[in-house]
Coordinates of N, CA and C in Angstrom, one line a residue:
X1 N 0.9 -1.2 0.0 CA 0.0 0.0 0.0 C 0.9 1.2 0.0
X2 N 0.8 2.1 -1.0 CA 1.8 3.2 -1.2 C 1.5 4.4 -0.3
X3 N 0.4 4.5 0.3 CA 0.0 5.7 1.1 C 0.3 5.5 2.6
X4 N 0.7 6.6 3.2 CA 0.8 6.6 4.7 C -0.5 6.4 5.4
X5 N -0.4 6.0 6.6 CA -1.6 5.7 7.4 C -2.2 7.0 8.0
X6 N -1.5 8.1 8.0 CA -2.0 9.4 8.6 C -2.6 10.2 7.5
X7 N -3.9 10.5 7.6 CA -4.6 11.3 6.6 C -5.4 12.3 7.3
X8 N -5.8 13.4 6.5 CA -6.7 14.3 6.9 C -7.9 14.2 5.9
X9 N -9.0 13.9 6.3 CA -10.2 13.8 5.4 C -11.2 14.8 5.7
X10 N -12.3 14.8 4.9 CA -13.4 15.8 5.1 C -14.1 15.6 6.5
X11 N -14.1 14.4 7.0 CA -14.7 14.2 8.4 C -13.8 15.0 9.4
X12 N -12.5 14.9 9.3 CA -11.6 15.6 10.2 C -11.8 17.1 10.1
X13 N -11.8 17.5 8.8 CA -11.9 19.0 8.6 C -13.2 19.5 9.1
X14 N -14.3 18.8 8.9 CA -15.6 19.2 9.3 C -15.7 19.2 10.8
X15 N -15.2 18.2 11.5 CA -15.3 18.1 12.9 C -14.5 19.3 13.5
X16 N -13.3 19.6 13.1 CA -12.5 20.7 13.6 C -13.1 22.0 13.3
X17 N -13.7 22.2 12.1 CA -14.4 23.4 11.8 C -15.6 23.7 12.7
X18 N -16.3 22.7 13.1 CA -17.4 22.8 14.0 C -16.9 23.2 15.4
X19 N -15.9 22.5 15.9 CA -15.4 22.8 17.2 C -14.9 24.3 17.2
X20 N -14.2 24.7 16.2 CA -13.6 26.0 16.1 C -14.7 27.1 16.2
X21 N -15.9 26.8 15.7 CA -17.0 27.7 15.7 C -17.9 27.6 16.9
X22 N -17.5 26.7 17.9 CA -18.2 26.5 19.1 C -19.4 25.6 19.0
X23 N -19.5 24.8 17.9 CA -20.6 23.9 17.7 C -20.2 22.5 18.2
X24 N -21.2 21.7 18.5 CA -21.0 20.3 18.9 C -21.3 19.5 17.7
X25 N -20.3 18.7 17.2 CA -20.5 17.8 16.0 C -21.6 16.8 16.4
X26 N -22.4 16.4 15.4 CA -23.4 15.4 15.7 C -22.9 14.1 16.0
X27 N -23.6 13.3 16.9 CA -23.2 12.0 17.2 C -24.4 11.1 17.1
X28 N -24.1 9.8 17.0 CA -25.1 8.7 17.0 C -24.4 7.5 17.7
X29 N -25.1 7.0 18.7 CA -24.6 5.9 19.4 C -23.2 6.1 20.0
X30 N -23.0 7.3 20.5 CA -21.7 7.8 21.1 C -20.5 7.8 20.1
X31 N -20.8 7.9 18.8 CA -19.8 8.1 17.8 C -20.2 9.2 16.8
X32 N -19.2 9.7 16.1 CA -19.4 10.8 15.2 C -20.4 10.4 14.1
X33 N -21.3 11.3 13.8 CA -22.3 11.1 12.8 C -22.1 12.0 11.6
X34 N -20.9 12.5 11.4 CA -20.5 13.3 10.3 C -20.2 12.5 9.1
X35 N -21.2 12.1 8.4 CA -21.0 11.4 7.1 C -21.1 12.5 6.0
X36 N -21.0 12.1 4.7 CA -20.9 13.1 3.7 C -22.2 13.9 3.6
X37 N -23.4 13.3 3.8 CA -24.6 14.1 3.8 C -24.6 15.2 4.9
X38 N -24.2 14.8 6.1 CA -24.1 15.8 7.2 C -23.2 16.9 6.9
X39 N -22.0 16.6 6.3 CA -21.1 17.6 5.9 C -21.6 18.5 4.8
X40 N -22.3 17.9 3.8 CA -22.9 18.7 2.7 C -23.9 19.7 3.3
X41 N -24.7 19.2 4.2 CA -25.7 20.1 4.9 C -25.0 21.2 5.6
X42 N -24.0 20.9 6.3 CA -23.2 21.9 7.1 C -22.6 23.0 6.3
X43 N -22.1 22.6 5.1 CA -21.5 23.6 4.2 C -22.5 24.3 3.2
X44 N -23.8 23.9 3.4 CA -24.8 24.6 2.6 C -25.2 23.9 1.3
X45 N -24.9 22.7 1.1 CA -25.2 21.9 -0.1 C -26.2 20.8 0.2
X46 N -27.2 20.6 -0.7 CA -28.1 19.5 -0.5 C -27.4 18.1 -0.4
X47 N -28.1 17.2 0.2 CA -27.5 15.8 0.2 C -27.2 15.3 -1.1
X48 N -26.3 14.3 -1.2 CA -25.9 13.7 -2.4 C -27.1 12.9 -3.0
X49 N -27.3 13.1 -4.3 CA -28.4 12.3 -5.0 C -28.2 10.8 -4.9
X50 N -29.3 10.1 -4.8 CA -29.3 8.6 -4.8 C -29.7 8.1 -6.2
X51 N -29.2 7.0 -6.7 CA -28.2 6.2 -6.1 C -26.8 6.9 -6.1
X52 N -26.0 6.4 -5.2 CA -24.6 7.0 -5.1 C -23.9 6.7 -6.4
X53 N -23.2 7.8 -6.9 CA -22.3 7.6 -8.1 C -21.0 8.2 -7.6
X54 N -19.9 7.4 -7.8 CA -18.6 7.8 -7.3 C -18.2 9.2 -7.7
X55 N -18.5 9.6 -8.9 CA -18.1 11.0 -9.4 C -18.8 12.1 -8.6
X56 N -20.1 11.9 -8.3 CA -20.8 12.8 -7.4 C -20.1 12.9 -6.0
X57 N -19.8 11.8 -5.5 CA -19.1 11.8 -4.2 C -17.8 12.5 -4.2
X58 N -17.0 12.3 -5.2 CA -15.7 12.9 -5.4 C -15.8 14.4 -5.5
X59 N -16.8 14.9 -6.4 CA -17.0 16.3 -6.5 C -17.5 16.9 -5.2
X60 N -18.4 16.3 -4.5 CA -18.9 16.8 -3.3 C -17.8 16.9 -2.2
X61 N -16.9 15.9 -2.1 CA -15.8 16.0 -1.2 C -14.9 17.2 -1.5
X62 N -14.6 17.4 -2.7 CA -13.8 18.5 -3.1 C -14.4 19.8 -2.7
X63 N -15.7 20.0 -3.0 CA -16.4 21.2 -2.6 C -16.4 21.4 -1.1
X64 N -16.7 20.3 -0.4 CA -16.7 20.4 1.1 C -15.4 20.9 1.6
X65 N -14.3 20.3 1.1 CA -13.0 20.6 1.6 C -12.6 22.1 1.3
X66 N -13.0 22.6 0.1 CA -12.7 24.0 -0.3 C -13.5 24.9 0.7
X67 N -14.7 24.6 0.9 CA -15.5 25.5 1.8 C -15.0 25.5 3.2
X68 N -14.6 24.3 3.7 CA -14.1 24.2 5.1 C -12.7 24.9 5.3
X69 N -11.8 24.6 4.3 CA -10.5 25.1 4.4 C -10.3 26.6 4.0
X70 N -11.0 27.0 3.0 CA -10.7 28.3 2.4 C -11.9 29.3 2.4
X71 N -13.1 28.8 2.9 CA -14.3 29.6 2.8 C -14.6 30.1 1.4
X72 N -14.4 29.2 0.4 CA -14.6 29.5 -1.0 C -15.3 28.4 -1.7
X73 N -16.1 28.7 -2.6 CA -16.8 27.8 -3.5 C -15.7 27.3 -4.5
X74 N -15.8 26.1 -4.9 CA -14.8 25.5 -5.8 C -15.4 25.2 -7.2
X75 N -16.5 24.5 -7.3 CA -17.0 24.0 -8.5 C -18.3 24.7 -9.0
X76 N -18.4 24.8 -10.3 CA -19.7 25.5 -10.8 C -20.9 24.7 -10.5
X77 N -20.9 23.4 -10.3 CA -22.0 22.6 -9.9 C -22.7 23.1 -8.6
X78 N -21.9 23.7 -7.7 CA -22.3 24.1 -6.4 C -22.4 25.6 -6.2
X79 N -22.2 26.3 -7.3 CA -22.1 27.8 -7.2 C -23.4 28.4 -6.6
X80 N -24.6 27.8 -6.9 CA -25.8 28.4 -6.4 C -26.0 28.3 -4.9
X81 N -25.2 27.5 -4.2 CA -25.4 27.2 -2.8 C -24.4 28.1 -2.0
X82 N -25.0 28.9 -1.1 CA -24.2 29.8 -0.3 C -23.5 29.1 0.8
X83 N -22.4 29.6 1.3 CA -21.7 29.1 2.5 C -22.3 29.7 3.7
X84 N -23.0 28.8 4.6 CA -23.8 29.3 5.7 C -23.1 30.3 6.6
X85 N -21.9 30.0 7.0 CA -21.2 30.8 8.0 C -20.7 32.2 7.5
X86 N -20.8 32.4 6.2 CA -20.4 33.7 5.6 C -21.5 34.7 5.5
X87 N -22.7 34.2 5.9 CA -23.8 35.2 5.9 C -24.6 35.1 4.7

């Protein structure tokens, strides 16, 4: 396996973003409930359409990461959705 075991993913970014803003990340059964749909909701984007298509998931993760890290929209597919914490 060519990749290291230490990673930063959108779950980690979202969790830390919420903590920084004084919010409590959602939990279910005493574990984090921050899945992709919860993160999309948090950054102002509707849930991923069903059935799941890998390309939609990849684009969604990219948009989530951009909004969490840079407070910026990334892709034209999501331009219509505002970033909630920017007003």
